[in-house]
Amino acid sequence: MAWDRNQMAERAAQELEDGMYVNLGIGIPTLVANYVGDKDITLQSENGMLGMGPFPYEGEEDPDLINAGKQTITELARTSYFDSATSFGMIRGGKIAAAILGAMEVAENGDLANWMIPGKLVKGMGGAMDLVAGVGRVIVVMDHTNKHGESKVLKECTLPLTGKGVVDRIITNLGVLDVVDGGLRIVETADGVTEAELRAATEATIIG
Amino acid sequence: MKKVYESADAALDGLLRDGMLIAAGGFGLCGIPELLIDGILRAGTRDLTVASNNCGVDGFGLGKLLDSRQIKKMISSYVGENAEFMRQYLSGELELEFNPQGTLAERMRAGGSGIPGFYTKTGVGTVIAEGKEHHDFDGETYILERGIVADLSIVKAWKADDTGNLIFRKTARNFNPPAAMCGRVCIAEVEEIVPRGSIDPDLIHLPGIYVHRIIQGEHEKRIEQRTTRKREEA
């Protein structure tokens, strides 16, 4: 019944094509790197690196080498480093083919909310607003419903937006949906999930 | 033209005044100007506005200047991992201006490059766009963001020569070059000052024209999130 975190990440990895430069967000999106297989994918870390490698072995951590989540990482033979203005130049300039990000809410018009809940502690948007405004394709990976069982795929976002009309594809534990004119279109359902179940769990308009 | 100073205190002497705007390099705790932050702490300069992607952590980095109540306002993209920051912010003691990370970096780069404003898609349709000039170009909407010119920039590099040419190391480069560019005066702290001519001119990351004072010293370089993987059995 439905996909787990790793299956969602595996499905998201299918979105990536050979030769792509990609930015992965924190959480389930980070797991996508485990499923790229033989595809030649270059991961961007927006603090100033292309060609992000895996975590270091114990004892080999370098305080000068971290990812955007402030975790220690390693470099690869292809790695390049650059400053933050250059990093967001390539993001804003559309050079990054895709970003895979988590979300609190997505709306049927592609609006995305993933940075702030009014009344709760606000930590900041970091690079999320730049990423969703700039990269070629925005793919959201998230649970279909919140912990109260309510749809996170909505007609309209209720939370403050990270970007307006920016999401291209939504991958959830229940299936895959594309943002199209007039609403969402079902691309596929997760293993063991029927189309009726996916529709029932979705507040947003589903076309066709 | 003597740019090398003996200490952070000596390099900061005559440059600090209450209410000034300081741009600081660093991302999280990576590549932050630890020594100059300590110097500002000792100087006791107050009512500072600091443009920096983050505000350190409790008791380290810019977090020290929060503890000492020297910061009036932060311009940042992300301020998690800092309980004292949240306490001062929620009690109204500290002002906060959120900037998207790329917008903050570009505001510094632009300010240092004689560009008073630029248009960006980032933040259109969000709270960030409220009150800002909107303009359409080729069918897309953009907002106007202002360049930042700081009274003082404090940055951290790996190596410098005595003319201020800088080399950074790995992801510790981050905000340091744009922060350095946007200061009317810039102080760089480095791990090593090397002789003039020993850095290949083709490999200099930031030319010394942006750097007015240089100090050398030991850095703690604290790690915020130590993550490792297990060694596979041979």
XYZ file of C-alpha atoms in Angstrom:
442
model
C 0.000 0.000 0.000
C 1.528 3.271 -1.148
C 5.215 4.164 -1.437
C 7.545 4.604 1.522
C 10.245 7.311 1.709
C 12.777 5.270 -0.224
C 10.289 4.292 -2.932
C 9.319 7.969 -3.339
C 13.001 8.835 -3.704
C 13.476 6.004 -6.200
C 10.525 7.268 -8.237
C 11.885 10.830 -8.115
C 15.259 9.572 -9.383
C 13.502 8.458 -12.582
C 12.945 12.162 -13.322
C 16.679 12.658 -13.740
C 18.363 12.240 -17.088
C 21.957 11.646 -18.026
C 24.011 14.840 -17.974
C 21.673 16.839 -15.710
C 22.821 19.350 -13.085
C 20.421 18.956 -10.158
C 19.785 20.479 -6.734
C 18.329 18.202 -4.045
C 16.578 19.596 -0.984
C 16.722 18.331 2.597
C 14.800 15.202 3.716
C 13.425 12.663 1.225
C 14.984 14.581 -1.732
C 18.452 13.861 -0.289
C 17.701 10.115 -0.628
C 17.228 10.556 -4.396
C 21.031 10.496 -4.783
C 20.973 6.810 -3.723
C 18.896 5.849 -6.767
C 20.517 7.616 -9.756
C 22.258 4.372 -10.780
C 24.519 4.699 -13.823
C 23.140 8.091 -14.852
C 25.722 10.863 -15.032
C 24.184 13.384 -12.618
C 26.014 16.378 -11.100
C 24.599 17.531 -7.765
C 24.715 21.230 -6.936
C 24.949 22.453 -3.365
C 23.844 26.085 -3.321
C 26.460 27.163 -0.777
C 28.915 26.958 -3.661
C 29.690 23.544 -5.125
C 28.986 21.410 -8.180
C 29.769 17.711 -7.951
C 28.771 16.942 -4.368
C 30.126 13.621 -3.096
C 28.949 11.330 -0.253
C 29.507 11.863 3.479
C 33.178 11.485 4.520
C 34.573 8.524 6.426
C 34.862 9.109 10.140
C 37.998 11.122 10.863
C 38.073 12.656 7.372
C 35.523 15.434 7.969
C 36.659 18.823 6.653
C 35.079 21.929 8.242
C 35.648 23.777 4.945
C 33.550 21.249 3.016
C 29.838 21.198 3.812
C 26.555 21.043 1.921
C 23.612 23.455 2.109
C 22.293 21.522 5.130
C 25.644 22.287 6.862
C 26.549 18.579 6.821
C 30.135 17.492 6.169
C 30.496 16.019 2.669
C 33.237 15.100 0.178
C 34.327 16.217 -3.277
C 34.545 14.218 -6.504
C 36.928 14.329 -9.462
C 34.461 16.625 -11.265
C 33.907 19.025 -8.362
C 34.115 22.797 -8.716
C 33.712 25.473 -6.040
C 32.420 29.024 -6.405
C 30.992 31.877 -4.354
C 27.341 32.352 -3.354
C 26.639 35.046 -5.966
C 27.906 32.746 -8.741
C 25.967 29.829 -7.253
C 22.670 31.686 -7.349
C 23.587 33.113 -10.736
C 23.488 29.587 -12.139
C 20.265 28.866 -10.232
C 18.479 32.086 -11.228
C 19.900 31.831 -14.737
C 18.179 28.506 -15.368
C 21.398 26.507 -15.686
C 20.274 23.951 -13.081
C 17.977 21.491 -14.880
C 15.882 20.494 -11.881
C 15.330 20.921 -8.174
C 13.736 18.181 -6.079
C 12.294 19.655 -2.888
C 10.035 18.858 0.027
C 6.869 20.882 0.671
C 4.243 21.675 3.284
C 1.575 22.471 0.650
C 1.274 22.514 -3.135
C -1.662 24.035 -5.023
C -3.202 23.006 -8.334
C -1.778 26.141 -10.011
C 1.766 25.151 -9.009
C 2.013 27.417 -5.962
C 4.442 26.046 -3.388
C 4.610 26.655 0.374
C 7.538 25.170 2.266
C 9.207 27.867 4.361
C 6.987 29.244 7.063
C 4.030 28.459 9.300
C 2.544 31.652 10.789
C 2.665 31.622 14.582
C 5.487 29.082 14.635
C 9.207 29.806 14.722
C 10.358 31.144 11.378
C 13.857 30.068 10.440
C 13.971 31.589 6.962
C 13.661 30.581 3.335
C 17.375 30.008 2.738
C 17.807 29.378 -0.979
C 14.368 27.844 -1.617
C 12.757 30.942 -3.176
C 15.680 31.390 -5.574
C 15.661 27.718 -6.530
C 11.961 27.472 -7.340
C 12.040 30.737 -9.296
C 15.114 29.831 -11.295
C 15.646 26.149 -12.061
C 14.325 24.451 -15.190
C 11.956 22.041 -13.484
C 10.628 21.928 -9.912
C 9.687 18.483 -8.599
C 8.081 18.239 -5.165
C 8.426 15.057 -3.135
C 6.235 14.879 -0.034
C 3.584 12.873 1.818
C 0.189 13.314 0.193
C -1.537 14.164 3.481
C -0.509 15.741 6.781
C -0.522 13.989 10.134
C -4.249 14.765 10.516
C -4.943 12.976 7.219
C -5.720 16.234 5.385
C -4.615 16.744 1.781
C -1.409 18.733 1.233
C -2.315 18.922 -2.481
C -4.745 21.833 -2.418
C -6.890 24.120 -4.558
C -5.032 27.035 -2.960
C -2.153 27.155 -0.507
C -3.065 28.418 2.974
C 0.546 29.017 4.092
C 2.819 31.865 2.907
C 4.241 30.995 -0.508
C 7.785 30.099 -1.439
C 6.957 30.549 -5.108
C 3.915 31.269 -7.278
C 3.084 28.809 -10.066
C 6.502 27.168 -9.858
C 5.838 23.429 -9.365
C 5.927 21.124 -12.413
C 5.449 17.668 -10.881
C 4.369 16.295 -7.487
C 5.531 12.884 -6.277
C 3.803 11.650 -3.122
C 3.376 8.368 -1.304
C 0.167 7.887 -3.322
C 1.366 8.682 -6.837
C 2.604 11.221 -9.364
C 0.715 14.327 -10.497
C 1.585 17.007 -13.047
C 0.549 20.651 -12.835
C -1.308 21.439 -16.072
C -3.752 24.105 -17.280
C -6.856 23.976 -15.094
C -5.530 21.648 -12.393
C -3.557 18.473 -11.872
C -3.240 15.441 -14.114
C -2.551 11.976 -12.732
C 0.634 10.537 -14.218
C 0.612 7.311 -12.243
C -0.539 5.842 -8.948
C 1.757 4.263 -6.360
C 1.920 0.485 -5.958
C -1.326 -0.760 -4.460
C -3.071 2.633 -4.713
C -6.128 3.010 -6.938
C -6.924 6.147 -8.900
C -10.081 6.517 -6.800
C -8.002 6.480 -3.596
C -5.611 9.079 -5.000
C -8.527 11.323 -6.012
C -10.211 10.910 -2.623
C -7.024 11.986 -0.817
C -6.584 15.069 -3.026
C -8.346 18.408 -2.436
C -7.017 19.948 -5.660
C -8.882 19.706 -8.966
C -7.838 16.638 -10.926
C -8.397 16.932 -14.660
C -9.608 14.040 -16.786
C 50.486 50.742 1.315
C 50.612 48.492 4.346
C 47.637 46.126 4.574
C 48.907 43.549 7.060
C 47.970 44.177 10.702
C 49.169 42.459 13.846
C 45.787 41.495 15.279
C 42.043 41.751 14.841
C 41.984 44.624 17.348
C 44.631 46.530 15.406
C 42.869 45.920 12.079
C 39.505 47.080 13.458
C 40.970 50.172 15.137
C 39.337 53.369 13.874
C 36.767 51.569 11.721
C 34.014 50.759 14.226
C 31.174 53.044 15.222
C 27.777 52.420 16.808
C 24.891 51.894 14.366
C 27.063 50.872 11.414
C 26.238 48.299 8.721
C 28.602 45.329 8.602
C 28.614 42.652 5.883
C 30.015 39.319 7.029
C 31.071 36.304 4.960
C 30.381 32.678 5.827
C 27.666 30.045 5.465
C 26.554 28.482 8.726
C 29.832 28.235 10.639
C 31.829 27.523 7.462
C 34.201 30.282 6.387
C 33.144 32.786 9.052
C 35.483 35.587 10.215
C 35.880 34.241 13.764
C 38.763 36.507 14.769
C 37.139 39.747 13.623
C 33.866 38.817 15.311
C 35.828 38.374 18.549
C 37.451 41.750 17.914
C 34.085 43.475 17.503
C 32.947 41.735 20.698
C 35.942 43.189 22.580
C 35.390 46.638 21.051
C 31.785 46.625 22.294
C 30.386 48.466 19.256
C 26.603 48.633 19.548
C 23.398 48.879 17.469
C 24.974 46.995 14.590
C 23.095 45.976 11.469
C 24.735 42.830 10.122
C 24.167 41.426 6.630
C 25.131 37.765 6.824
C 23.459 34.624 5.487
C 23.173 33.217 9.020
C 23.763 34.470 12.548
C 26.092 31.803 13.933
C 24.957 29.462 16.703
C 24.526 30.008 20.425
C 27.871 31.185 21.767
C 29.842 30.950 18.512
C 30.315 33.099 15.418
C 27.884 36.013 15.198
C 25.963 34.353 18.052
C 28.568 35.930 20.362
C 27.478 39.413 19.281
C 23.868 38.458 19.990
C 24.787 37.338 23.509
C 26.479 40.697 24.080
C 23.443 42.577 22.641
C 25.587 44.382 20.072
C 23.347 43.535 17.102
C 20.240 45.627 16.448
C 19.235 44.080 13.131
C 20.113 41.053 10.987
C 19.717 40.759 7.200
C 19.784 36.989 6.627
C 18.216 34.109 4.722
C 18.205 31.512 7.512
C 18.509 31.900 11.272
C 17.715 28.442 12.708
C 19.914 26.650 15.270
C 20.123 29.698 17.530
C 17.918 29.875 20.639
C 19.190 33.281 21.795
C 18.419 34.719 18.342
C 14.822 33.512 18.589
C 14.465 34.803 22.150
C 15.652 38.313 21.217
C 13.616 38.317 17.996
C 10.369 37.198 19.636
C 10.801 39.701 22.484
C 11.267 42.529 19.962
C 14.870 43.305 20.951
C 16.217 42.240 17.557
C 15.048 43.270 14.078
C 15.186 40.770 11.253
C 14.993 41.261 7.504
C 14.714 37.981 5.609
C 16.316 37.956 2.178
C 16.266 34.931 -0.124
C 19.806 33.560 -0.127
C 20.551 34.333 -3.765
C 19.029 37.790 -3.448
C 21.272 38.530 -0.449
C 24.380 37.344 -2.319
C 23.458 39.401 -5.385
C 22.655 42.479 -3.279
C 26.222 42.323 -1.963
C 27.793 41.626 -5.371
C 25.741 44.430 -6.956
C 26.461 46.917 -4.173
C 30.168 46.295 -4.596
C 29.905 46.614 -8.362
C 28.258 50.022 -8.598
C 24.805 48.561 -9.272
C 22.232 50.192 -6.955
C 19.413 47.794 -7.859
C 18.549 44.778 -9.977
C 15.445 42.871 -11.022
C 14.903 39.254 -10.007
C 12.151 36.643 -10.316
C 12.978 35.337 -6.852
C 10.151 36.010 -4.418
C 7.560 37.250 -6.927
C 4.099 36.472 -5.521
C 5.443 35.985 -1.965
C 5.742 38.227 1.118
C 9.241 39.135 -0.065
C 7.746 41.058 -2.996
C 5.415 43.201 -0.869
C 6.159 46.904 -1.243
C 8.779 46.345 -3.949
C 8.644 47.731 -7.484
C 7.408 45.135 -10.004
C 8.390 45.245 -13.656
C 7.618 42.956 -16.588
C 10.370 41.943 -18.987
C 9.585 39.685 -21.964
C 6.298 38.576 -20.426
C 7.680 37.691 -16.996
C 7.330 39.640 -13.751
C 10.366 40.647 -11.722
C 10.896 42.646 -8.519
C 13.468 45.330 -7.829
C 16.046 44.539 -5.142
C 18.650 47.019 -3.894
C 22.398 46.602 -3.833
C 24.014 46.669 -0.384
C 26.986 48.910 0.384
C 28.307 48.143 3.863
C 30.343 50.446 6.079
C 32.638 47.520 6.815
C 33.078 44.004 5.454
C 34.597 41.196 7.501
C 35.586 38.039 5.628
C 37.594 34.851 6.053
C 39.917 33.412 3.392
C 42.432 30.581 3.339
C 45.490 32.465 2.093
C 46.390 36.030 1.255
C 49.488 37.743 0.000
C 50.444 41.074 1.551
C 48.618 42.990 -1.228
C 45.319 41.350 -0.233
C 44.931 38.896 -3.101
C 42.819 36.096 -1.623
C 42.358 32.372 -2.102
C 39.496 30.550 -0.442
C 39.239 26.852 0.336
C 36.387 24.560 -0.828
C 32.887 25.616 0.313
C 34.355 28.096 2.810
C 34.331 30.578 -0.095
C 30.499 30.999 -0.056
C 29.480 34.592 0.847
C 33.027 35.844 1.438
C 33.767 37.299 -2.028
C 30.444 39.175 -2.415
C 30.621 40.351 1.217
C 34.169 41.611 0.643
C 33.116 43.442 -2.521
C 30.271 45.388 -0.906
C 32.272 47.004 1.921
C 33.590 50.561 1.829
C 36.377 49.000 3.872
C 37.099 45.272 3.947
C 39.161 43.330 6.480
C 40.142 39.764 5.599
C 41.341 37.249 8.164
C 43.332 34.337 6.757
C 45.033 31.167 7.901
C 48.276 32.088 6.189
C 49.827 35.200 4.691
C 52.180 34.101 1.908
C 54.892 36.107 0.124
C 53.950 38.312 -2.784
C 54.370 36.350 -6.034
C 53.854 32.933 -4.468
C 50.223 32.690 -5.585
C 49.771 32.056 -9.313
C 47.952 35.222 -10.505
C 45.638 33.024 -12.593
C 44.446 31.260 -9.440
C 43.515 34.276 -7.301
C 39.831 34.131 -6.314
C 39.443 37.741 -5.157
C 41.850 40.498 -6.235
C 43.408 42.587 -3.494
C 41.663 45.765 -4.680
C 38.684 44.680 -2.542
C 40.775 44.040 0.583
C 42.112 46.896 2.703
C 43.390 45.183 5.822
C 44.601 41.627 6.455
C 45.253 39.614 9.589
C 46.533 36.090 10.088
C 45.504 33.807 12.919
C 44.363 30.448 14.247
C 40.794 29.411 13.484
C 38.652 27.014 15.471
C 36.556 26.109 12.369
C 33.761 24.448 14.316
C 31.631 21.867 12.448
C 27.858 22.377 12.719
C 26.607 18.973 11.480
C 29.231 16.241 11.608
C 27.988 13.545 9.210
C 30.014 10.495 8.218
C 29.618 7.106 6.547
C 30.934 3.745 7.691
C 34.065 2.346 6.086
C 33.242 -0.782 4.095
C 35.108 -3.887 5.267
C 38.161 -4.474 3.068
